[in-house]
CSV table of C-alpha atoms in Angstrom, one decimal:
chain,number,residue,atom,x,y,z
A,21,GLY,CA,15.6,117.5,113.3
A,22,SER,CA,18.6,119.3,112.2
A,23,THR,CA,18.5,122.7,114.5
A,24,VAL,CA,17.7,120.3,117.7
A,25,SER,CA,20.5,118.5,117.0
A,26,ALA,CA,22.6,121.8,116.1
A,27,PHE,CA,21.4,123.3,119.9
A,28,GLN,CA,22.7,120.4,121.9
A,29,ILE,CA,26.3,119.7,119.6
A,30,ALA,CA,26.1,123.3,120.5
A,31,LYS,CA,25.3,123.5,124.1
A,32,LEU,CA,27.8,120.7,124.5
A,33,SER,CA,30.4,122.6,123.4
A,34,ALA,CA,29.3,125.6,125.1
A,35,GLY,CA,30.2,123.0,128.4
A,36,ALA,CA,33.2,121.4,127.5
A,37,GLY,CA,36.0,125.2,128.3
A,38,ALA,CA,33.7,125.5,132.0
A,39,ALA,CA,35.4,124.7,135.1
A,40,PRO,CA,33.8,121.6,137.5
A,41,GLY,CA,31.8,123.2,140.2
A,42,ALA,CA,32.1,127.0,138.7
A,43,LEU,CA,28.9,129.0,138.7
A,44,SER,CA,27.2,129.9,135.7
A,45,ALA,CA,23.7,130.0,134.4
A,46,PRO,CA,22.7,127.2,132.8
A,47,GLY,CA,23.5,126.4,129.3
A,48,VAL,CA,26.1,129.3,129.8
A,49,ALA,CA,30.0,128.3,130.3
A,50,ALA,CA,31.7,130.5,133.0
A,51,GLN,CA,34.0,132.6,132.4
A,52,SER,CA,36.8,134.7,134.3
A,53,GLY,CA,36.0,137.9,135.8
A,54,VAL,CA,33.0,138.5,133.8
A,55,PRO,CA,29.5,138.7,135.6
A,56,ILE,CA,26.6,136.8,134.9
A,57,LEU,CA,22.9,137.8,133.8
A,58,LEU,CA,20.5,136.1,136.3
A,59,HIS,CA,17.5,137.7,134.3
A,60,THR,CA,16.4,137.6,130.8
A,61,ARG,CA,13.4,139.1,131.2
A,62,LEU,CA,13.6,142.9,131.8
A,63,GLN,CA,11.1,145.3,132.6
A,64,ALA,CA,11.2,149.3,132.2
A,65,ASP,CA,9.5,151.2,134.4
A,66,ARG,CA,7.6,154.3,133.1
A,67,LYS,CA,10.5,156.2,133.7
A,68,GLY,CA,12.9,154.0,132.0
A,69,ARG,CA,14.6,152.5,134.3
A,70,VAL,CA,16.0,148.9,133.2
A,71,ARG,CA,16.9,146.9,136.4
A,72,VAL,CA,20.2,144.2,135.6
A,73,ALA,CA,20.5,141.3,138.3
A,74,LEU,CA,24.1,140.2,137.5
A,75,ARG,CA,26.1,137.5,139.7
A,76,CYS,CA,29.9,137.9,139.4
A,77,ALA,CA,31.9,134.6,140.1
A,78,VAL,CA,35.4,135.9,141.5
A,79,THR,CA,36.8,135.2,144.4
A,80,SER,CA,39.0,137.2,145.1
A,81,GLY,CA,39.2,141.1,143.6
A,82,SER,CA,36.0,142.3,141.9
A,83,CYS,CA,34.1,142.7,139.2
A,84,LYS,CA,34.3,146.0,136.9
A,85,GLY,CA,33.2,146.8,133.4
A,86,THR,CA,29.9,147.7,131.7
A,87,VAL,CA,26.8,146.9,131.2
A,88,THR,CA,25.2,147.3,127.7
A,89,LEU,CA,21.4,147.0,126.4
A,90,ARG,CA,20.6,147.1,122.8
A,91,ALA,CA,17.3,146.2,121.0
A,92,ARG,CA,17.5,143.4,118.1
A,93,PHE,CA,15.8,144.3,114.6
A,94,VAL,CA,15.4,142.3,111.5
A,95,LEU,CA,14.9,143.8,108.2
A,96,THR,CA,13.9,141.7,105.3
A,97,ARG,CA,14.0,143.0,102.3
A,98,ARG,CA,13.2,141.8,98.8
A,99,ALA,CA,14.9,141.3,95.7
A,100,GLY,CA,13.4,139.4,93.1
A,101,ARG,CA,12.1,136.5,94.1
A,102,LYS,CA,14.5,136.2,97.5
A,103,HIS,CA,14.0,137.6,101.0
A,104,LEU,CA,16.5,138.9,102.1
A,105,ARG,CA,17.3,139.0,106.0
A,106,ARG,CA,19.4,142.0,107.6
A,107,VAL,CA,19.7,141.8,111.6
A,108,VAL,CA,20.4,145.7,113.0
A,109,TYR,CA,21.2,146.6,116.7
A,110,VAL,CA,20.1,150.2,118.2
A,111,THR,CA,22.2,150.5,121.3
A,112,LEU,CA,19.4,151.5,124.5
A,113,GLY,CA,21.7,152.3,127.6
A,114,ARG,CA,24.8,152.3,128.6
A,115,VAL,CA,26.3,151.7,132.3
A,116,GLY,CA,29.9,150.7,134.4
A,117,PHE,CA,29.9,148.5,137.2
A,118,LYS,CA,32.1,147.8,139.9
A,119,HIS,CA,30.9,145.4,142.7
A,120,GLY,CA,32.9,142.6,145.0
A,121,SER,CA,31.6,138.7,144.3
A,122,GLY,CA,28.1,137.9,144.6
A,123,SER,CA,24.7,139.4,143.0
A,124,PHE,CA,24.1,142.5,142.7
A,125,ALA,CA,22.1,145.2,140.4
A,126,VAL,CA,22.8,147.9,138.0
A,127,THR,CA,20.0,150.4,136.6
A,128,ILE,CA,20.1,151.9,133.1
A,129,ARG,CA,18.1,154.4,131.8
A,130,LEU,CA,16.7,154.3,128.6
A,131,GLY,CA,17.1,158.0,127.0
A,132,PRO,CA,13.8,159.5,124.5
A,133,HIS,CA,14.9,157.0,121.5
A,134,GLY,CA,14.7,154.2,123.6
A,135,ARG,CA,11.3,154.5,125.4
A,136,ALA,CA,9.9,155.3,121.9
A,137,LEU,CA,11.0,153.0,120.1
A,138,LEU,CA,9.9,150.7,123.5
A,139,LYS,CA,6.0,152.4,123.1
A,140,SER,CA,6.2,151.8,119.3
A,141,HIS,CA,6.5,148.0,119.4
A,142,HIS,CA,3.7,147.1,121.6
A,143,GLY,CA,5.8,147.3,124.9
A,144,ARG,CA,8.1,145.1,123.5
A,145,LEU,CA,11.8,144.4,122.8
A,146,THR,CA,13.8,141.8,121.7
A,147,LEU,CA,17.4,142.8,123.7
A,148,GLN,CA,20.9,141.8,123.6
A,149,VAL,CA,22.8,142.1,126.9
A,150,ILE,CA,26.2,142.9,126.3
A,151,ILE,CA,28.6,142.3,129.3
A,152,ALA,CA,31.9,143.8,128.9
A,153,ALA,CA,34.9,143.1,132.1
A,154,PRO,CA,38.2,143.6,130.4
A,155,PRO,CA,40.3,141.9,129.6
A,156,ALA,CA,38.0,138.9,129.6
A,157,LYS,CA,36.0,138.2,126.4
A,158,SER,CA,32.5,140.1,126.6
A,159,ARG,CA,29.3,138.3,127.1
A,160,LYS,CA,26.4,138.8,125.1
A,161,VAL,CA,23.3,137.0,126.0
A,162,ASP,CA,19.7,137.6,124.7
A,163,ALA,CA,16.9,139.1,126.6
A,164,THR,CA,13.5,140.5,126.8
A,165,LEU,CA,12.5,143.9,127.5
A,166,THR,CA,8.9,144.9,128.2
A,167,ALA,CA,7.4,148.2,129.3
A,168,ALA,CA,5.7,148.3,132.5
A,169,ARG,CA,2.0,148.9,132.7
């Protein structure tokens, strides 16, 4: 269908800018200086800590920036016969990082509001993970956050 075609075109155009042999996650173009998110299924422990695994692909120097977790909510309302849809993001936590090349992890602690949102949504939230490493353009990746049992 048209959705599959649009996905394939987007995938081809995103991969066109990547350097040959560059480290990147599947379907993600490599950007210099911006780490790659290794896992899109994240888990919060009972204290609200979320471990985010990243990989820095720079050959010299270090990766420095911030990781932000934002919960994604879709709000719908009716206007006559139409259903209007709006996407709202709520920031759950943010942490800075500085690391050399290779894989590393950062831990983000959810505040009381973030833990309450996770609990009220049956232990599962759709996230947007924003990895910013100036002066490069920030990377936004969709992920899922689940609560520990």
